[in-house]
mmCIF file of C-alpha atoms in Angstrom:
data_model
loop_
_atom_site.group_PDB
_atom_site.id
_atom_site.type_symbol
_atom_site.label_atom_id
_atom_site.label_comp_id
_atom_site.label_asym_id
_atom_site.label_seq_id
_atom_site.Cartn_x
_atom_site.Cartn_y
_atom_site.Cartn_z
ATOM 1 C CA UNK A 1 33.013 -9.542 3.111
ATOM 2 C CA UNK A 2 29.713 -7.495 2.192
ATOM 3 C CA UNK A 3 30.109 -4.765 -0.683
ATOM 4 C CA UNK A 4 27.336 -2.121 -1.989
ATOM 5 C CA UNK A 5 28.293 -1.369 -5.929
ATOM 6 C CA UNK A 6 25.823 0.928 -7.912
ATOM 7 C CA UNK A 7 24.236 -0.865 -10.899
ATOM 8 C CA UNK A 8 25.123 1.303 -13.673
ATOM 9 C CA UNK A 9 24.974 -0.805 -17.032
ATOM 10 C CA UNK A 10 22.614 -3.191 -18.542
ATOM 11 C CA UNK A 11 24.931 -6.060 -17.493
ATOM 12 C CA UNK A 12 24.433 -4.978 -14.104
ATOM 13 C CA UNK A 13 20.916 -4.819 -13.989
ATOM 14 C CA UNK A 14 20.489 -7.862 -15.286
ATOM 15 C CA UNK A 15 22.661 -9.620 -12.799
ATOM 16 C CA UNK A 16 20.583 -8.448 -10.578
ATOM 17 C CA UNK A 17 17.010 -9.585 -12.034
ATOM 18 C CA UNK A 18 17.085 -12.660 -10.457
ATOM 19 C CA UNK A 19 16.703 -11.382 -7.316
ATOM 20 C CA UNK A 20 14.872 -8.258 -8.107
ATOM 21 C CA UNK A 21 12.494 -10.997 -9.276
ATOM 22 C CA UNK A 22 11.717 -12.344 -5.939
ATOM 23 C CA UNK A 23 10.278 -8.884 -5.215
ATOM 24 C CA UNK A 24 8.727 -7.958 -8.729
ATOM 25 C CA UNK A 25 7.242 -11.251 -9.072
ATOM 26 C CA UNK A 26 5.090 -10.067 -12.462
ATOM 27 C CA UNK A 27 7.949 -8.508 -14.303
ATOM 28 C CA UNK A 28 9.955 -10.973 -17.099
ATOM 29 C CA UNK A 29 13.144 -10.132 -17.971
ATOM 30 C CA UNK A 30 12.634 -7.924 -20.468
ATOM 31 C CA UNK A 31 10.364 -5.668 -18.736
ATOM 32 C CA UNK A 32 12.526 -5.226 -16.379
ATOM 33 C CA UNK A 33 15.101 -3.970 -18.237
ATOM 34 C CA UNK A 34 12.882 -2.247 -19.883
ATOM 35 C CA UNK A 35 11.219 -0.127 -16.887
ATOM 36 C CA UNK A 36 14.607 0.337 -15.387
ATOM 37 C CA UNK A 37 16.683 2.073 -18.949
ATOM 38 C CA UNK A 38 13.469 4.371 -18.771
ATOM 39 C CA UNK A 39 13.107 4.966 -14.940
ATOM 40 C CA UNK A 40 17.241 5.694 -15.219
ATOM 41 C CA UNK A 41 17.022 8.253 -17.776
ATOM 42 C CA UNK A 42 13.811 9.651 -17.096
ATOM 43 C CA UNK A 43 13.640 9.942 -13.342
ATOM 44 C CA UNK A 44 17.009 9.308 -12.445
ATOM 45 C CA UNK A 45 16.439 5.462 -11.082
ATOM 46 C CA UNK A 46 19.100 3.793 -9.761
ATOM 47 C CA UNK A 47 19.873 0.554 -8.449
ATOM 48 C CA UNK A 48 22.971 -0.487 -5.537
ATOM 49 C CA UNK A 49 23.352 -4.136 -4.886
ATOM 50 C CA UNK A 50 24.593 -5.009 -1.920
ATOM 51 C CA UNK A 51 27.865 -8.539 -2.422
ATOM 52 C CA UNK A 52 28.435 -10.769 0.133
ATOM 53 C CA UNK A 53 31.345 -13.009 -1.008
ATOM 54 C CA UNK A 54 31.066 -11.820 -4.528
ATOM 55 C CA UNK A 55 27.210 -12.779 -4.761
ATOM 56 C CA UNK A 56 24.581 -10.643 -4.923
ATOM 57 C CA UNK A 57 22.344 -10.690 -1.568
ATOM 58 C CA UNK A 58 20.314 -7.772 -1.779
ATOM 59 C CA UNK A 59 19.084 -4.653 -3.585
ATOM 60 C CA UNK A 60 16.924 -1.281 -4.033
ATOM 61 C CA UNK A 61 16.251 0.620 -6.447
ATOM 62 C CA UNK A 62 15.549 4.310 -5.697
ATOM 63 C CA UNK A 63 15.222 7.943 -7.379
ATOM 64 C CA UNK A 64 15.082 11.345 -6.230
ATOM 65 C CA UNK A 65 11.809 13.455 -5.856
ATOM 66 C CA UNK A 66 10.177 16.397 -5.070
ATOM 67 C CA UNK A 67 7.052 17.042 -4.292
ATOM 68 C CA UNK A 68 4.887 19.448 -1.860
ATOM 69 C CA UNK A 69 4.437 16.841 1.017
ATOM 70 C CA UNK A 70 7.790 15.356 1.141
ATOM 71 C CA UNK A 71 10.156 18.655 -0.326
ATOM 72 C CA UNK A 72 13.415 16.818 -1.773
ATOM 73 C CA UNK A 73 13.661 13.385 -0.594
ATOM 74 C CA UNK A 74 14.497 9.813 -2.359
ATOM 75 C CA UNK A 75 11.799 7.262 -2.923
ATOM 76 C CA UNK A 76 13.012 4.014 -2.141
ATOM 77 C CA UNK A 77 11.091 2.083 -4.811
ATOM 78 C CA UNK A 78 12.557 -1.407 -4.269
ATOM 79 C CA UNK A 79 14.683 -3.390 -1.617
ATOM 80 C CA UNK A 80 14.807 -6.783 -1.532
ATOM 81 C CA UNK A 81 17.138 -9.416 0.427
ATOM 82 C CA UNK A 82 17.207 -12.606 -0.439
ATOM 83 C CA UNK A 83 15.453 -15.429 1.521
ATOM 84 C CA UNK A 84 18.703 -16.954 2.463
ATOM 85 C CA UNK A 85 20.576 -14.131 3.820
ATOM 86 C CA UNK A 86 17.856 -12.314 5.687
ATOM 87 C CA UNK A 87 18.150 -11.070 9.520
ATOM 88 C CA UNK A 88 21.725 -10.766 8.835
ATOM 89 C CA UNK A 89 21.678 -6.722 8.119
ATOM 90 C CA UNK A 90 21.774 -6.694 4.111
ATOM 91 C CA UNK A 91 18.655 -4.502 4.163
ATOM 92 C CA UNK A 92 19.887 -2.106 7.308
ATOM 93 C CA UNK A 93 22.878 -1.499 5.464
ATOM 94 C CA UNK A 94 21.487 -0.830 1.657
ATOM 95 C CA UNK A 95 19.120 1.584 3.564
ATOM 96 C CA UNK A 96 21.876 3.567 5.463
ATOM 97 C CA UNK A 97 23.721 3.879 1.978
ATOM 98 C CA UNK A 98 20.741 4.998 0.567
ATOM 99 C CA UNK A 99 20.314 7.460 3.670
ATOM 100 C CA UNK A 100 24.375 8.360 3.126
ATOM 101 C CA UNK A 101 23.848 8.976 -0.984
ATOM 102 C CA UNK A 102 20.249 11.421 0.168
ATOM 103 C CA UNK A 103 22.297 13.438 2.420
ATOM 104 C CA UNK A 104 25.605 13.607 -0.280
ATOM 105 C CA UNK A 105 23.055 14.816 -2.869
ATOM 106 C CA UNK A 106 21.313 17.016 -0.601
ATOM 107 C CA UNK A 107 17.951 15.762 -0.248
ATOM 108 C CA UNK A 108 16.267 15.845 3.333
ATOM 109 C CA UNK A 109 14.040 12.683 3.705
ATOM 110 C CA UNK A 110 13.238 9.328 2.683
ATOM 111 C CA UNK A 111 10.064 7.866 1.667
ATOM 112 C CA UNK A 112 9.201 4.320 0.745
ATOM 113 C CA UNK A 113 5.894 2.232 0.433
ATOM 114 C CA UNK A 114 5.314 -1.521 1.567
ATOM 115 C CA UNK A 115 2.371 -4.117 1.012
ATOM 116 C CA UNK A 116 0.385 -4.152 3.553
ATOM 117 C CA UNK A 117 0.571 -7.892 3.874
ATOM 118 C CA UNK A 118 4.561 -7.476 4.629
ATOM 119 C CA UNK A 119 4.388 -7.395 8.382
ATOM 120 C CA UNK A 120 7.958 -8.256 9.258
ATOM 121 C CA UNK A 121 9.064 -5.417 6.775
ATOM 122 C CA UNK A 122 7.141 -3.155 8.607
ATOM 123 C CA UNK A 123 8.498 -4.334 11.740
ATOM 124 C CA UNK A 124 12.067 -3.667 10.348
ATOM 125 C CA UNK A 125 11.217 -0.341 8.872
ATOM 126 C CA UNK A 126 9.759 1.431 12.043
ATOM 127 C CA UNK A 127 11.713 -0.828 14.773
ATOM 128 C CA UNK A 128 15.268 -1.171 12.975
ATOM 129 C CA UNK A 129 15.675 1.815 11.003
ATOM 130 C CA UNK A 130 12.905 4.383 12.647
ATOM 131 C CA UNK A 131 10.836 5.099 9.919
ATOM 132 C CA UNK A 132 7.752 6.525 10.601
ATOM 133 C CA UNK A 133 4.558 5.093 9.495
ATOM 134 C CA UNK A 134 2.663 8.347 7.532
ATOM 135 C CA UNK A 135 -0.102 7.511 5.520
ATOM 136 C CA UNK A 136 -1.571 4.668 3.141
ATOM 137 C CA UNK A 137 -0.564 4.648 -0.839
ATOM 138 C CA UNK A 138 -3.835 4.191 -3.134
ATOM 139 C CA UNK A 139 -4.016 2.701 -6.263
ATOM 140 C CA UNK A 140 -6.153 2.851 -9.138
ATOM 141 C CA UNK A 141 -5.438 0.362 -12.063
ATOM 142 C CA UNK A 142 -7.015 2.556 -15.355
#
């Protein structure tokens, strides 16, 4: 039986670090927790975890946004399934909650970025849930 819970309190979020780990591979604990108490209250971050048989077997993280480009949509910053349980539908179904919370809150769109080196997430993006491939992120460490 699969369950998506919002991750509200510290305890939460840390239950979820391990996995979250497997994504954020050069975040420690403690910046973690960290980055996500300031995303939450600053930008309105928020994490949904996503139980299969009481275990945690994926996650995102995502926050609302508006910009010119994009008007009001949700930035899906993170979504990770773990290694074990993937190509079973974790990920389509943390992204159509994520798609069901935009449209409660009234945004119109959803926007998310992906390595470029993560072909079979690309693959799942435009193939299983029809996102559109857009433009390239840049980066600039100062």
């Amino acid at each position: 039986m699969t369950v998506i819970k919002e991750l509200k309190s510290e305890t939460d979020w840390l239950e979820a670090y391990p996995l979250m780990k497997q994504l954020r591979t050069h975040l420690d604990r403690d910046q973690y927790l960290e980055l996500v108490k300031d995303s939450a209250a600053s930008d309105g971050y928020q994490l949904a975890a996503l139980y299969y048989n009481e275990k945690i077997v994926a996650v995102t993280g995502f926050m609302p946004m508006i910009t010119l480009y994009n008007g009001r949509f949700i930035w899906v910053c993170d979504l990770v399934t773990d290694p074990n349980e993937r190509s079973q539908g974790h990920g389509r179904e943390l992204l159509l909650y994520v798609e069901k919370w935009a449209k409660n809150h009234g945004y119109e769109r959803i926007s998310l970025s992906s390595g470029l080196q993560r072909i079979d997430a690309h693959r799942f993006y435009e193939e299983k849930m029809e996102y559109q491939k857009k433009s390239f992120v840049f980066l600039k460490d100062l």
